[in-house]
Coordinates of C-alpha atoms in Angstrom, one line a residue:
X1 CA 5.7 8.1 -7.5
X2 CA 3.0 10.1 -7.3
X3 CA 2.2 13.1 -10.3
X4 CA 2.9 16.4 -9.8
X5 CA -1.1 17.1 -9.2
X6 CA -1.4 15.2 -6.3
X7 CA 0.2 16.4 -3.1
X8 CA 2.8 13.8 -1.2
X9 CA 2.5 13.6 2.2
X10 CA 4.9 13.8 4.5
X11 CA 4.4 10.4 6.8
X12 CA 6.5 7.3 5.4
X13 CA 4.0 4.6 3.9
X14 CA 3.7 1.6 6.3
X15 CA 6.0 -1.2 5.6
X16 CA 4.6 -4.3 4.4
X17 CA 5.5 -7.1 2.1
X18 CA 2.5 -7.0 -0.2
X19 CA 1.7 -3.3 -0.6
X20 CA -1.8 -3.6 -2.1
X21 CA -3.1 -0.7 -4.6
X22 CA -5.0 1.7 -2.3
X23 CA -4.6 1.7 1.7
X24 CA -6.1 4.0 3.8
X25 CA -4.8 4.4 7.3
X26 CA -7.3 6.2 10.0
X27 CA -9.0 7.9 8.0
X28 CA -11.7 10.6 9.4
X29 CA -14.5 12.6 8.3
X30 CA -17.2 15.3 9.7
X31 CA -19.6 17.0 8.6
X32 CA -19.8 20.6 11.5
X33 CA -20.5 18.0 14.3
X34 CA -21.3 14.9 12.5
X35 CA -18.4 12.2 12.4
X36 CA -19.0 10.7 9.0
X37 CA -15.8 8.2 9.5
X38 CA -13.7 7.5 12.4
X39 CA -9.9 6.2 12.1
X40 CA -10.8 3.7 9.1
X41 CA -8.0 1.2 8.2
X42 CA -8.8 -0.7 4.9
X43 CA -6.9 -1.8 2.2
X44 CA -7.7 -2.4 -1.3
X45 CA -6.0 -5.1 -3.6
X46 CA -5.8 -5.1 -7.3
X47 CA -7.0 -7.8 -9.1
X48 CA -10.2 -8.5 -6.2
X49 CA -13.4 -6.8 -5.6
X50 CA -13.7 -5.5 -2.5
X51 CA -17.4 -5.2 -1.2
X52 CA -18.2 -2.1 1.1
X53 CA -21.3 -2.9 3.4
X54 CA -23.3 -1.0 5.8
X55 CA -26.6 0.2 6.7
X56 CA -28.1 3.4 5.6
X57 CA -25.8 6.1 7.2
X58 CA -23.0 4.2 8.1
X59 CA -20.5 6.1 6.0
X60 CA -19.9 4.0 2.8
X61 CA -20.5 7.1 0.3
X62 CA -18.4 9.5 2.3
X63 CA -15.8 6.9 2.2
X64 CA -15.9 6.4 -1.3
X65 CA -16.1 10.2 -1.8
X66 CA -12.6 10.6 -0.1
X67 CA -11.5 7.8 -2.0
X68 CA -12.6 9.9 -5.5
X69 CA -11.3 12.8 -4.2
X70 CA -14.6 15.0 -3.9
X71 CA -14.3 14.9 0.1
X72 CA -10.6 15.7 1.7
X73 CA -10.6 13.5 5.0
X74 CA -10.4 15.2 8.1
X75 CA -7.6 12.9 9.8
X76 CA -5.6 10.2 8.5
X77 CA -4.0 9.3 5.3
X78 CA -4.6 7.8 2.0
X79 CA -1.8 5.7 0.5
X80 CA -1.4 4.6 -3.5
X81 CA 0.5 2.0 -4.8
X82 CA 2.9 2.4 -1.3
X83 CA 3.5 6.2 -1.3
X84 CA 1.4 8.9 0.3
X85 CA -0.7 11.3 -1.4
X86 CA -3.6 13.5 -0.8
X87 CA -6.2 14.1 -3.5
X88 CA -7.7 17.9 -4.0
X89 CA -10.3 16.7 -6.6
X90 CA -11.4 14.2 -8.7
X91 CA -8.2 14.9 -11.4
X92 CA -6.3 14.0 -9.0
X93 CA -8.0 10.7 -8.5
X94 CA -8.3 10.2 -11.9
X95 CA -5.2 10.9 -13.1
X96 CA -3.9 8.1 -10.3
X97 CA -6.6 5.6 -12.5
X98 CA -9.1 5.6 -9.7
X99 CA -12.7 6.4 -11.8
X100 CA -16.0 5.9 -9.8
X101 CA -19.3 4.8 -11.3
X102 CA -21.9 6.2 -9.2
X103 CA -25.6 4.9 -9.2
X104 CA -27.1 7.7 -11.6
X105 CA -24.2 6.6 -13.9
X106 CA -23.8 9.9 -15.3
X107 CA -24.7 9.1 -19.0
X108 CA -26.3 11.6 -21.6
X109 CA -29.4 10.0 -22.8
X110 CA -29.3 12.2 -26.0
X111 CA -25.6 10.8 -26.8
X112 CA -24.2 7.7 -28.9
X113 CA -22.0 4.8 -26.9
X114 CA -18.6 6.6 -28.3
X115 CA -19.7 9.7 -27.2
X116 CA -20.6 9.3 -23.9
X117 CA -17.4 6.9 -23.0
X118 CA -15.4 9.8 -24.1
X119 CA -17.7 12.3 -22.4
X120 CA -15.4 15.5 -21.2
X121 CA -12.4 13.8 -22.7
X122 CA -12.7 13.8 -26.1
X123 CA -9.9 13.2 -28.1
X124 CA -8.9 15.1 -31.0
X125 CA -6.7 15.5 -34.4
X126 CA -5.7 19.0 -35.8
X127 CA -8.3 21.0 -33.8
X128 CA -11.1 18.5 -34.9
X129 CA -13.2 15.6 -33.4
X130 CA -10.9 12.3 -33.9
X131 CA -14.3 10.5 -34.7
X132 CA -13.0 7.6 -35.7
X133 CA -10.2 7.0 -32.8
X134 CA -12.9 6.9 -30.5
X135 CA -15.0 4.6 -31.8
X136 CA -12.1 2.2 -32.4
X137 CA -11.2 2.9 -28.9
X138 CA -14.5 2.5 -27.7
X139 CA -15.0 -1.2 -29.8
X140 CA -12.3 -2.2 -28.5
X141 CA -12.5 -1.4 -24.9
X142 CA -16.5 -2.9 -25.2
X143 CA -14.9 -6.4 -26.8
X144 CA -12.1 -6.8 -24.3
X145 CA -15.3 -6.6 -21.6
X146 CA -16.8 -9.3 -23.1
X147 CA -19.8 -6.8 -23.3
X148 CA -21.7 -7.9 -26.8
X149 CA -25.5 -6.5 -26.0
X150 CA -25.0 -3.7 -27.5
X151 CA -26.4 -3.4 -31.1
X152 CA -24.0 -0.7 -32.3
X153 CA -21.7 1.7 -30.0
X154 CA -23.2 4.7 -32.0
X155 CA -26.5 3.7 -30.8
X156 CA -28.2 6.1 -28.5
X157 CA -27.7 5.6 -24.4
X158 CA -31.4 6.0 -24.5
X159 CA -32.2 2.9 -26.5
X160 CA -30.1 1.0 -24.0
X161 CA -31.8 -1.3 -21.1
X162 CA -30.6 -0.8 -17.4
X163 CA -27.9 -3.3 -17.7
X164 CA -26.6 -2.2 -21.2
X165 CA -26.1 1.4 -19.7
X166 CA -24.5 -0.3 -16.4
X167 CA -22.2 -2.3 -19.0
X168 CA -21.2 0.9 -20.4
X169 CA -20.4 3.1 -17.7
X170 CA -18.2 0.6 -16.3
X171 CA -16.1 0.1 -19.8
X172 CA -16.1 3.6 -19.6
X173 CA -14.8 4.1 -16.7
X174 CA -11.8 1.7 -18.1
X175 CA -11.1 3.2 -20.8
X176 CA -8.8 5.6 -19.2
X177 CA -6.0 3.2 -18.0
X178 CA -8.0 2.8 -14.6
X179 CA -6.2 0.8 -11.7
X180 CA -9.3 1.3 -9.2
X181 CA -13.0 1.2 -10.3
X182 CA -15.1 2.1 -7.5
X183 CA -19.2 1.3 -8.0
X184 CA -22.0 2.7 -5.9
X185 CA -25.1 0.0 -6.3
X186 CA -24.3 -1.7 -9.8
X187 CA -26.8 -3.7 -9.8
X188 CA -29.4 -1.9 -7.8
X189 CA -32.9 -1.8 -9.9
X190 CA -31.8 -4.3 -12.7
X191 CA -33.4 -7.3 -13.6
X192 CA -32.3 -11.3 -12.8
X193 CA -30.7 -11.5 -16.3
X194 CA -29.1 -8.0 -16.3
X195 CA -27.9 -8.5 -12.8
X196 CA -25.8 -11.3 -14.2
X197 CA -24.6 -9.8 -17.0
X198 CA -23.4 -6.6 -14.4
X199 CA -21.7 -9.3 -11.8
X200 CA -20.0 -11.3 -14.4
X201 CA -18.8 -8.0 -16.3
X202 CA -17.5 -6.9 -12.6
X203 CA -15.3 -10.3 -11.9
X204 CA -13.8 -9.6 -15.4
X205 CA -12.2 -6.5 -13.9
X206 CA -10.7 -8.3 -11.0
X207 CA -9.7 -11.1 -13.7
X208 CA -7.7 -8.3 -15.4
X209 CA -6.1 -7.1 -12.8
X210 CA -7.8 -4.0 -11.7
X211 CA -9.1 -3.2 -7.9
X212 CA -12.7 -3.5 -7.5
X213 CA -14.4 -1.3 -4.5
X214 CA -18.6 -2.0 -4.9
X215 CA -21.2 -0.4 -2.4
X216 CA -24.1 -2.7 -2.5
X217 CA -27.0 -3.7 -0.1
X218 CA -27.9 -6.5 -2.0
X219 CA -26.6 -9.7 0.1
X220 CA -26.7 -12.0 -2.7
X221 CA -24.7 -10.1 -5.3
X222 CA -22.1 -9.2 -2.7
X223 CA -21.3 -12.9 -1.9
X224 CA -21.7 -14.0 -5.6
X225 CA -19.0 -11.3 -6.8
X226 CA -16.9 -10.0 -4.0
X227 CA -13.7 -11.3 -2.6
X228 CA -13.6 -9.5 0.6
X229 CA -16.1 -7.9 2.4
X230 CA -15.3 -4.3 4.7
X231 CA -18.6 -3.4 6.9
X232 CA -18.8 -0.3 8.3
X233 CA -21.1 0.7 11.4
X234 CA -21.8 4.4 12.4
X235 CA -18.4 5.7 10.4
X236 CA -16.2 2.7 12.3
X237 CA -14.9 -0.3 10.2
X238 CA -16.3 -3.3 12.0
X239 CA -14.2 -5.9 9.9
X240 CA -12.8 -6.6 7.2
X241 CA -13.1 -11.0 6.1
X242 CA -12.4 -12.6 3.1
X243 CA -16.1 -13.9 1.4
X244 CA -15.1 -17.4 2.8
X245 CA -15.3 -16.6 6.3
X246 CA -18.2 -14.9 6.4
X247 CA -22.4 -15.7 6.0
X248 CA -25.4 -12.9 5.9
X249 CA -26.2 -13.2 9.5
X250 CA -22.9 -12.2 10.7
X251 CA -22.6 -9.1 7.9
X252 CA -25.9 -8.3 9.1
X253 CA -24.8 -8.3 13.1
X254 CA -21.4 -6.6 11.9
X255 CA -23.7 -3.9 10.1
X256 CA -26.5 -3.6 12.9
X257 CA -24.1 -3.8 15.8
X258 CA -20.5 -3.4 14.7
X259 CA -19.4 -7.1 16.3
X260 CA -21.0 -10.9 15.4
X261 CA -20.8 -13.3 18.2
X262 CA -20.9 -15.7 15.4
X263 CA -16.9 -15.0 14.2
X264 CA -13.7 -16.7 15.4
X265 CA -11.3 -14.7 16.9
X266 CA -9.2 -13.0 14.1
X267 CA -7.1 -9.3 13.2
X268 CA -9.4 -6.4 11.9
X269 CA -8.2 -6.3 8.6
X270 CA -6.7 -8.1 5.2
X271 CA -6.2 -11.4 6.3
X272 CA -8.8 -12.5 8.7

């Protein structure tokens, strides 16, 4: 069931045996006369990363924006867990356990590991900071993630390196219960070592059982971490193919021109 914060539509969800977490069904999206997205059909499994590809423009952050909740598609409908619902902001989203990680990471340079994890959600005791809650919260959210390169989780975000900051926005974005963890370029201006660290600390995720949905340009992280790979061309979804079936030449002809020549014959979506 959905909560009473998100909106059920009124379309019955499509009937399939293995209803996977998030499914969205032609899904649009313009901008005055720009169509952003046209009638995307994806799906989004738990417990596998789901890479989103496409060249510059072709509609992966609006997607992932309607998706969060911060853009209200146009036409179509989103469905979670089997049941519609339409999201009227990021709350909504969240409270769903869809949290995004977006490239700038949205950390507070000036503020310790506890405090930026629980950033806007603080918790608290009789009117007062429950310091010590959080950082055992915190810990153990850091430990189950395997992430140990942190000296101290009340050390500032400023000290950290690109990849300890990564590592921490994405066990933040955890912390809250989260079903769906969407990531806009995790890896993008990290080193060889801290690009490791970031792929391995995304598999965990998928490991645990959560739905993975990464926007990345980087070829080689996609195929090292993903499961399935969507591509989008100019708004359209131009496939969607499990990481087996697939090598860079043909994402790059399914993101320059929408269609590869070098694909079998195979269904759009899921289980190509």
């Amino acid at each position: 069931m959905t909560t009473s914060s998100v909106s059920p539509a009124h379309s019955p969800a499509p009937e399939q045996e293995d209803v996977p977490l998030l499914r969205l069904r032609g899904v649009s999206k313009n901008f005055g006369p720009v169509q952003a997205l046209s009638n995307v059909d994806l799906d989004v499994p738990a417990g596998q990363v789901t890479a989103l590809a496409g060249d510059n423009g072709a509609g992966k952050s609006v997607l992932i924006k309607c998706i969060a909740g911060i853009h209200a598609p146009d036409g179509g409908q989103l469905y979670w867990e089997g049941e519609p619902v339409h999201l009227h902001g990021p709350r909504d989203a969240a409270r769903l356990g869809i949290e995004t990680v977006y490239q700038d990471l949205a950390l507070c340079d000036n503020l310790d590991i506890v405090q930026n994890m629980f950033l806007g959600r603080e918790k608290t005791r009789r009117g007062l900071l429950d310091e010590e809650s959080m950082e055992i919260d915190a810990g153990a959210t850091l430990r189950s993630l395997a992430v140990t390169s942190v000296r101290s989780i009340r050390q500032p975000v400023a000290s950290l390196s690109g990849g300890q900051r990564q590592s921490v926005a994405i066990a933040k974005s955890v912390l809250w219960n989260s079903k769906l963890v969407i990531m806009d370029e995790p890896t993008a201006a990290l080193g060889v070592a801290q690009t490791e660290v970031v792929l391995q600390l995304v598999r965990r995720l998928a490991e645990r059982g959560l739905a993975v949905l990464i926007i990345s340009h980087n070829m080689n992280d996609v195929f090292r971490v993903a499961d399935r790979i969507a591509v989008l061309h100019l708004g359209r979804l131009a496939g969607v193919y499990p990481i087996g079936r697939l090598n860079r030449e043909i994402v790059v002809d399914l993101m320059t021109t929408g269609r590869s020549s070098r694909l079998s014959e195979g269904g759009r979506d899921g289980d190509h």
